[in-house]
């Protein structure tokens, strides 16, 4: 994100904008679009001179990397711990 400008602070602020954009209660699948819109919105607000397509491509790459790493971590947990045991009918009963 430091490519957004000569200042790393602008890149950091755009990344924070992406994280804030991902906090909306209604999102698309995997949050696709809200993170990128947050990054692009803050970058435009800061007056970044890069093309919008380059900013969105960088935000999409960061988002994809985060999804890939979280999926890999979930698969590692599944590998080491296995699937959870099914709950018995007694614990599922509602009072």
Short mmCIF file of N, CA and C in Angstrom, two decimals:
data_model
loop_
_atom_site.label_atom_id
_atom_site.label_comp_id
_atom_site.label_asym_id
_atom_site.label_seq_id
_atom_site.Cartn_x
_atom_site.Cartn_y
_atom_site.Cartn_z
N UNK A 1 0.80 -1.19 0.00
CA UNK A 1 0.00 0.00 0.00
C UNK A 1 0.85 1.26 0.00
N UNK A 2 2.15 1.11 0.24
CA UNK A 2 3.01 2.28 0.22
C UNK A 2 3.15 2.84 -1.19
N UNK A 3 2.71 2.10 -2.21
CA UNK A 3 2.76 2.59 -3.57
C UNK A 3 1.77 3.72 -3.82
N UNK A 4 0.83 3.92 -2.89
CA UNK A 4 -0.19 4.93 -3.11
C UNK A 4 0.39 6.33 -3.22
N UNK A 5 1.47 6.56 -2.56
CA UNK A 5 2.09 7.88 -2.62
C UNK A 5 3.51 7.75 -2.12
N UNK A 6 4.24 8.82 -2.12
CA UNK A 6 5.59 8.76 -1.58
C UNK A 6 5.57 8.60 -0.06
N UNK A 7 4.43 8.83 0.55
CA UNK A 7 4.31 8.73 1.99
C UNK A 7 3.71 7.38 2.37
N UNK A 8 4.38 6.68 3.29
CA UNK A 8 3.83 5.42 3.79
C UNK A 8 2.60 5.67 4.64
N UNK A 9 2.47 6.89 5.17
CA UNK A 9 1.29 7.23 5.97
C UNK A 9 0.02 7.19 5.12
N UNK A 10 0.10 7.62 3.88
CA UNK A 10 -1.06 7.57 2.99
C UNK A 10 -1.46 6.12 2.73
N UNK A 11 -0.48 5.26 2.53
CA UNK A 11 -0.77 3.85 2.34
C UNK A 11 -1.42 3.23 3.56
N UNK A 12 -0.92 3.60 4.74
CA UNK A 12 -1.49 3.10 5.99
C UNK A 12 -2.92 3.58 6.16
N UNK A 13 -3.15 4.85 5.87
CA UNK A 13 -4.50 5.39 6.02
C UNK A 13 -5.47 4.74 5.03
N UNK A 14 -5.00 4.45 3.81
CA UNK A 14 -5.86 3.77 2.84
C UNK A 14 -6.17 2.35 3.29
N UNK A 15 -5.19 1.67 3.87
CA UNK A 15 -5.44 0.31 4.39
C UNK A 15 -6.43 0.34 5.55
N UNK A 16 -6.32 1.34 6.40
CA UNK A 16 -7.29 1.48 7.50
C UNK A 16 -8.67 1.77 6.93
N UNK A 17 -8.73 2.56 5.87
CA UNK A 17 -10.01 2.80 5.21
C UNK A 17 -10.63 1.52 4.67
N UNK A 18 -9.79 0.63 4.16
CA UNK A 18 -10.30 -0.66 3.70
C UNK A 18 -10.84 -1.50 4.84
N UNK A 19 -10.14 -1.50 5.97
CA UNK A 19 -10.63 -2.26 7.12
C UNK A 19 -11.93 -1.67 7.66
N UNK A 20 -12.03 -0.35 7.67
CA UNK A 20 -13.28 0.28 8.12
C UNK A 20 -14.41 0.00 7.13
N UNK A 21 -14.08 -0.07 5.85
CA UNK A 21 -15.08 -0.39 4.85
C UNK A 21 -15.59 -1.82 5.00
N UNK A 22 -14.77 -2.70 5.53
CA UNK A 22 -15.18 -4.07 5.76
C UNK A 22 -16.02 -4.27 6.99
N UNK A 23 -16.29 -3.22 7.74
CA UNK A 23 -17.07 -3.34 8.97
C UNK A 23 -18.57 -3.16 8.74
N UNK A 24 -19.00 -2.89 7.53
CA UNK A 24 -20.42 -2.72 7.26
C UNK A 24 -21.16 -4.01 7.56
N UNK A 25 -22.34 -3.96 8.13
CA UNK A 25 -23.04 -5.18 8.51
C UNK A 25 -23.54 -6.01 7.33
N UNK A 26 -23.77 -5.41 6.18
CA UNK A 26 -24.24 -6.15 5.01
C UNK A 26 -23.12 -6.10 3.97
N UNK A 27 -22.64 -7.29 3.58
CA UNK A 27 -21.54 -7.36 2.63
C UNK A 27 -21.83 -8.40 1.57
N UNK A 28 -21.06 -8.34 0.52
CA UNK A 28 -21.11 -9.36 -0.51
C UNK A 28 -20.35 -10.59 -0.02
N UNK A 29 -20.33 -11.62 -0.81
CA UNK A 29 -19.61 -12.84 -0.46
C UNK A 29 -18.14 -12.53 -0.23
N UNK A 30 -17.61 -12.98 0.91
CA UNK A 30 -16.22 -12.79 1.31
C UNK A 30 -15.85 -11.31 1.44
N UNK A 31 -16.82 -10.44 1.59
CA UNK A 31 -16.55 -9.02 1.76
C UNK A 31 -16.00 -8.36 0.51
N UNK A 32 -16.14 -9.01 -0.63
CA UNK A 32 -15.56 -8.50 -1.87
C UNK A 32 -16.26 -7.20 -2.28
N UNK A 33 -15.50 -6.18 -2.37
CA UNK A 33 -16.02 -4.89 -2.81
C UNK A 33 -16.00 -3.84 -1.73
N UNK A 34 -16.38 -4.18 -0.51
CA UNK A 34 -16.41 -3.17 0.55
C UNK A 34 -14.99 -2.80 0.99
N UNK A 35 -14.08 -3.77 1.06
CA UNK A 35 -12.69 -3.47 1.42
C UNK A 35 -12.05 -2.60 0.35
N UNK A 36 -12.24 -2.99 -0.89
CA UNK A 36 -11.64 -2.25 -1.99
C UNK A 36 -12.20 -0.84 -2.10
N UNK A 37 -13.51 -0.70 -1.85
CA UNK A 37 -14.12 0.64 -1.89
C UNK A 37 -13.59 1.52 -0.78
N UNK A 38 -13.33 0.94 0.40
CA UNK A 38 -12.76 1.71 1.50
C UNK A 38 -11.36 2.21 1.16
N UNK A 39 -10.55 1.34 0.57
CA UNK A 39 -9.19 1.75 0.17
C UNK A 39 -9.25 2.83 -0.89
N UNK A 40 -10.08 2.64 -1.92
CA UNK A 40 -10.17 3.61 -3.00
C UNK A 40 -10.74 4.94 -2.51
N UNK A 41 -11.72 4.86 -1.61
CA UNK A 41 -12.31 6.10 -1.09
C UNK A 41 -11.32 6.94 -0.29
N UNK A 42 -10.56 6.30 0.58
CA UNK A 42 -9.58 7.06 1.36
C UNK A 42 -8.45 7.54 0.46
N UNK A 43 -8.04 6.72 -0.51
CA UNK A 43 -6.99 7.16 -1.43
C UNK A 43 -7.43 8.37 -2.24
N UNK A 44 -8.69 8.37 -2.68
CA UNK A 44 -9.21 9.53 -3.42
C UNK A 44 -9.33 10.74 -2.52
N UNK A 45 -9.73 10.52 -1.26
CA UNK A 45 -9.87 11.62 -0.31
C UNK A 45 -8.51 12.25 -0.03
N UNK A 46 -7.44 11.42 -0.02
CA UNK A 46 -6.10 11.94 0.22
C UNK A 46 -5.50 12.59 -1.02
N UNK A 47 -6.17 12.46 -2.16
CA UNK A 47 -5.68 13.08 -3.38
C UNK A 47 -4.57 12.31 -4.06
N UNK A 48 -4.60 11.00 -3.97
CA UNK A 48 -3.57 10.17 -4.59
C UNK A 48 -3.65 10.31 -6.10
N UNK A 49 -2.49 10.39 -6.74
CA UNK A 49 -2.44 10.64 -8.17
C UNK A 49 -2.41 9.36 -9.00
N UNK A 50 -2.38 8.19 -8.37
CA UNK A 50 -2.36 6.94 -9.13
C UNK A 50 -3.74 6.67 -9.73
N UNK A 51 -3.75 5.86 -10.75
CA UNK A 51 -5.01 5.50 -11.40
C UNK A 51 -5.86 4.65 -10.46
N UNK A 52 -7.16 4.83 -10.55
CA UNK A 52 -8.08 4.08 -9.70
C UNK A 52 -7.95 2.58 -9.93
N UNK A 53 -7.72 2.18 -11.17
CA UNK A 53 -7.57 0.74 -11.47
C UNK A 53 -6.37 0.14 -10.76
N UNK A 54 -5.27 0.86 -10.64
CA UNK A 54 -4.09 0.37 -9.94
C UNK A 54 -4.35 0.26 -8.44
N UNK A 55 -5.06 1.22 -7.88
CA UNK A 55 -5.39 1.19 -6.45
C UNK A 55 -6.31 0.02 -6.15
N UNK A 56 -7.33 -0.18 -6.99
CA UNK A 56 -8.25 -1.29 -6.78
C UNK A 56 -7.57 -2.63 -6.96
N UNK A 57 -6.63 -2.73 -7.90
CA UNK A 57 -5.90 -3.98 -8.09
C UNK A 57 -5.04 -4.30 -6.88
N UNK A 58 -4.40 -3.30 -6.31
CA UNK A 58 -3.59 -3.52 -5.11
C UNK A 58 -4.47 -3.92 -3.92
N UNK A 59 -5.61 -3.27 -3.77
CA UNK A 59 -6.52 -3.61 -2.68
C UNK A 59 -7.08 -5.02 -2.85
N UNK A 60 -7.39 -5.41 -4.08
CA UNK A 60 -7.89 -6.75 -4.34
C UNK A 60 -6.82 -7.80 -4.05
N UNK A 61 -5.57 -7.49 -4.36
CA UNK A 61 -4.48 -8.42 -4.07
C UNK A 61 -4.30 -8.61 -2.57
N UNK A 62 -4.37 -7.53 -1.81
CA UNK A 62 -4.25 -7.63 -0.35
C UNK A 62 -5.42 -8.41 0.23
N UNK A 63 -6.61 -8.16 -0.26
CA UNK A 63 -7.80 -8.86 0.21
C UNK A 63 -7.70 -10.36 -0.12
N UNK A 64 -7.26 -10.67 -1.32
CA UNK A 64 -7.10 -12.07 -1.71
C UNK A 64 -6.06 -12.78 -0.86
N UNK A 65 -4.98 -12.10 -0.54
CA UNK A 65 -3.96 -12.69 0.32
C UNK A 65 -4.51 -12.97 1.71
N UNK A 66 -5.28 -12.05 2.24
CA UNK A 66 -5.87 -12.26 3.57
C UNK A 66 -6.84 -13.44 3.56
N UNK A 67 -7.64 -13.57 2.52
CA UNK A 67 -8.55 -14.71 2.41
C UNK A 67 -7.79 -16.02 2.27
N UNK A 68 -6.72 -16.01 1.50
CA UNK A 68 -5.91 -17.21 1.31
C UNK A 68 -5.27 -17.65 2.62
N UNK A 69 -4.72 -16.71 3.37
CA UNK A 69 -4.07 -17.04 4.64
C UNK A 69 -5.06 -17.53 5.68
N UNK A 70 -6.24 -16.93 5.73
CA UNK A 70 -7.23 -17.39 6.71
C UNK A 70 -7.77 -18.77 6.33
N UNK A 71 -7.91 -19.05 5.04
CA UNK A 71 -8.33 -20.39 4.62
C UNK A 71 -7.26 -21.42 4.93
N UNK A 72 -6.00 -21.08 4.70
CA UNK A 72 -4.91 -22.01 5.02
C UNK A 72 -4.84 -22.27 6.52
N UNK A 73 -5.05 -21.26 7.33
CA UNK A 73 -5.05 -21.45 8.78
C UNK A 73 -6.20 -22.35 9.22
N UNK A 74 -7.35 -22.18 8.63
CA UNK A 74 -8.49 -23.05 8.94
C UNK A 74 -8.23 -24.49 8.55
N UNK A 75 -7.60 -24.70 7.41
CA UNK A 75 -7.27 -26.06 6.99
C UNK A 75 -6.23 -26.70 7.90
N UNK A 76 -5.28 -25.91 8.40
CA UNK A 76 -4.30 -26.45 9.35
C UNK A 76 -4.96 -26.87 10.65
N UNK A 77 -5.89 -26.07 11.13
CA UNK A 77 -6.62 -26.44 12.35
C UNK A 77 -7.42 -27.71 12.11
N UNK A 78 -8.06 -27.81 10.96
CA UNK A 78 -8.82 -29.01 10.64
C UNK A 78 -7.90 -30.23 10.55
N UNK A 79 -6.71 -30.05 10.01
CA UNK A 79 -5.76 -31.14 9.88
C UNK A 79 -5.29 -31.64 11.25
N UNK A 80 -4.99 -30.73 12.16
CA UNK A 80 -4.45 -31.11 13.46
C UNK A 80 -5.52 -31.53 14.48
N UNK A 81 -6.69 -30.93 14.41
CA UNK A 81 -7.73 -31.21 15.40
C UNK A 81 -8.89 -32.04 14.86
N UNK A 82 -9.06 -32.10 13.57
CA UNK A 82 -10.15 -32.86 12.98
C UNK A 82 -11.48 -32.15 13.12
N UNK A 83 -12.51 -32.82 12.66
CA UNK A 83 -13.86 -32.26 12.75
C UNK A 83 -14.37 -32.36 14.18
N UNK A 84 -15.19 -31.43 14.62
CA UNK A 84 -15.73 -31.52 15.98
C UNK A 84 -16.70 -32.70 16.09
N UNK A 85 -16.80 -33.25 17.29
CA UNK A 85 -17.71 -34.36 17.52
C UNK A 85 -19.14 -33.86 17.45
N UNK A 86 -20.02 -34.64 16.88
CA UNK A 86 -21.43 -34.21 16.81
C UNK A 86 -22.03 -34.11 18.20
N UNK A 87 -22.88 -33.14 18.40
CA UNK A 87 -23.52 -32.94 19.70
C UNK A 87 -24.62 -33.98 19.89
N UNK A 88 -24.76 -34.40 21.12
CA UNK A 88 -25.81 -35.39 21.42
C UNK A 88 -27.17 -34.70 21.42
N UNK A 89 -28.22 -35.50 21.34
CA UNK A 89 -29.57 -34.95 21.32
C UNK A 89 -29.92 -34.28 22.63
N UNK A 90 -29.30 -34.71 23.73
CA UNK A 90 -29.60 -34.11 25.03
C UNK A 90 -29.10 -32.68 25.11
N UNK A 91 -28.00 -32.39 24.48
CA UNK A 91 -27.47 -31.03 24.55
C UNK A 91 -28.18 -30.11 23.57
N UNK A 92 -28.86 -30.66 22.60
CA UNK A 92 -29.56 -29.84 21.62
C UNK A 92 -30.98 -29.52 22.03
N UNK A 93 -31.47 -30.13 23.08
CA UNK A 93 -32.83 -29.92 23.53
C UNK A 93 -33.01 -28.50 24.07
N UNK A 94 -34.05 -27.86 23.67
CA UNK A 94 -34.35 -26.50 24.12
C UNK A 94 -35.34 -26.58 25.27
N UNK A 95 -35.06 -25.85 26.34
CA UNK A 95 -35.94 -25.91 27.53
C UNK A 95 -37.24 -25.21 27.29
#
